[in-house]
PDB file of C-alpha atoms in Angstrom:
ATOM      1  CA  MET I   6       1.262  14.631  16.898  1.00 56.00           C
ATOM      2  CA  LYS I   7       2.173  11.647  19.055  1.00 66.00           C
ATOM      3  CA  TYR I   8       0.407   8.692  19.283  1.00 68.00           C
ATOM      4  CA  LYS I   9       0.842   5.518  21.624  1.00 87.00           C
ATOM      5  CA  LYS I  10       2.969   2.670  20.256  1.00 87.00           C
ATOM      6  CA  GLU I  11      -0.032   0.208  20.307  1.00 89.00           C
ATOM      7  CA  THR I  12      -2.007   2.275  18.116  1.00 92.00           C
ATOM      8  CA  LEU I  13       1.211   2.821  15.551  1.00 92.00           C
ATOM      9  CA  GLU I  14       1.454  -0.819  15.559  1.00 93.00           C
ATOM     10  CA  LYS I  15      -2.315  -1.456  14.923  1.00 95.00           C
ATOM     11  CA  ARG I  16      -2.409   1.115  12.302  1.00 95.00           C
ATOM     12  CA  LEU I  17       1.169  -0.562  10.630  1.00 95.00           C
ATOM     13  CA  GLU I  18      -0.962  -3.950  10.577  1.00 96.00           C
ATOM     14  CA  ARG I  19      -3.804  -2.374   8.894  1.00 97.00           C
ATOM     15  CA  LEU I  20      -1.651  -0.617   6.097  1.00 96.00           C
ATOM     16  CA  GLU I  21       0.275  -3.908   5.408  1.00 96.00           C
ATOM     17  CA  GLU I  22      -2.938  -5.651   5.113  1.00 97.00           C
ATOM     18  CA  SER I  23      -4.005  -2.891   2.861  1.00 96.00           C
ATOM     19  CA  ARG I  24      -0.635  -2.952   0.548  1.00 95.00           C
ATOM     20  CA  ARG I  25      -1.334  -6.604   0.386  1.00 97.00           C
ATOM     21  CA  LYS I  26      -4.765  -6.305  -0.909  1.00 96.00           C
ATOM     22  CA  GLU I  27      -3.837  -3.424  -3.422  1.00 94.00           C
ATOM     23  CA  ASN I  28      -1.165  -5.988  -4.702  1.00 93.00           C
ATOM     24  CA  GLU I  29      -3.681  -8.514  -5.278  1.00 94.00           C
ATOM     25  CA  ARG I  30      -5.947  -6.117  -7.228  1.00 91.00           C
ATOM     26  CA  LEU I  31      -3.152  -4.846  -8.983  1.00 87.00           C
ATOM     27  CA  THR I  32      -2.044  -8.615 -10.359  1.00 89.00           C
ATOM     28  CA  ARG I  33      -5.776  -9.402 -10.828  1.00 88.00           C
ATOM     29  CA  VAL I  34      -6.014  -6.535 -13.181  1.00 83.00           C
ATOM     30  CA  SER I  35      -2.618  -7.216 -14.688  1.00 80.00           C
ATOM     31  CA  ASN I  36      -3.448 -10.662 -15.418  1.00 80.00           C
ATOM     32  CA  ASN I  37      -6.754  -9.706 -17.103  1.00 78.00           C
ATOM     33  CA  ILE I  38      -4.975  -7.567 -19.840  1.00 74.00           C
ATOM     34  CA  GLY I  39      -4.627  -9.583 -22.705  1.00 72.00           C
ATOM     35  CA  TRP I  40      -1.270  -9.736 -24.786  1.00 70.00           C
ATOM     36  CA  GLY I  41      -2.653  -7.856 -27.591  1.00 71.00           C
ATOM     37  CA  ALA I  42      -3.972  -5.069 -25.400  1.00 62.00           C
ATOM     38  CA  GLY I  43      -0.870  -3.410 -25.361  1.00 60.00           C
ATOM     39  CA  MET I  44      -0.380  -3.438 -28.899  1.00 62.00           C
ATOM     40  CA  ARG I  45      -3.979  -1.718 -29.422  1.00 67.00           C
ATOM     41  CA  ARG I  46      -3.908   0.476 -26.485  1.00 62.00           C
ATOM     42  CA  THR I  47      -1.748   3.309 -25.078  1.00 55.00           C
ATOM     43  CA  LYS I  48      -3.415   2.958 -21.525  1.00 61.00           C
ATOM     44  CA  CYS I  49      -2.496  -0.885 -20.505  1.00 63.00           C
ATOM     45  CA  THR I  50      -1.416  -0.954 -17.281  1.00 69.00           C
ATOM     46  CA  PRO I  51      -3.038   0.113 -14.152  1.00 74.00           C
ATOM     47  CA  SER I  52      -2.670   2.921 -11.934  1.00 80.00           C
ATOM     48  CA  PHE I  53      -0.300   2.692  -9.204  1.00 86.00           C
ATOM     49  CA  ALA I  54      -0.908   5.738  -7.122  1.00 89.00           C
ATOM     50  CA  LYS I  55      -2.874   3.991  -4.365  1.00 92.00           C
ATOM     51  CA  LEU I  56      -0.067   1.619  -3.774  1.00 91.00           C
ATOM     52  CA  ASP I  57       2.306   4.439  -3.614  1.00 93.00           C
ATOM     53  CA  GLN I  58       0.086   6.239  -1.343  1.00 95.00           C
ATOM     54  CA  ILE I  59      -0.045   3.179   1.035  1.00 95.00           C
ATOM     55  CA  LYS I  60       3.743   2.782   0.834  1.00 95.00           C
ATOM     56  CA  ALA I  61       4.169   6.317   1.757  1.00 96.00           C
ATOM     57  CA  LYS I  62       2.071   5.928   4.926  1.00 96.00           C
ATOM     58  CA  ILE I  63       3.553   2.708   5.906  1.00 95.00           C
ATOM     59  CA  ALA I  64       7.029   4.681   6.039  1.00 96.00           C
ATOM     60  CA  ASP I  65       5.659   7.514   7.867  1.00 95.00           C
ATOM     61  CA  VAL I  66       3.941   5.114  10.557  1.00 94.00           C
ATOM     62  CA  LYS I  67       7.333   3.137  10.888  1.00 94.00           C
ATOM     63  CA  ARG I  68       9.047   6.512  11.347  1.00 94.00           C
ATOM     64  CA  GLN I  69       6.902   7.635  14.268  1.00 92.00           C
ATOM     65  CA  LEU I  70       7.169   3.994  15.559  1.00 90.00           C
ATOM     66  CA  ALA I  71      11.155   4.480  15.696  1.00 90.00           C
ATOM     67  CA  GLU I  72      10.757   7.917  17.058  1.00 87.00           C
ATOM     68  CA  SER I  73       8.516   6.575  20.083  1.00 83.00           C
ATOM     69  CA  LYS I  74      11.152   4.076  20.750  1.00 73.00           C
ATOM     70  CA  ASP I  75      13.634   6.655  21.720  1.00 63.00           C
TER      71      ASP I  75
END
């Protein structure tokens, strides 16, 4: 699928913003977990699946940008 360079750059900016917001959310969630929670619960860390998906999309857009420069 071919996209214009401007479209890819806008998409990359949106994805970078999404990654920043997700990092902030994960930090907020992690900071709200008390010290003793890890001792009492097995599930005491947030899920990083959304962040991983965003990173994969960013890598894909960067690859497409590199291909469009050729």
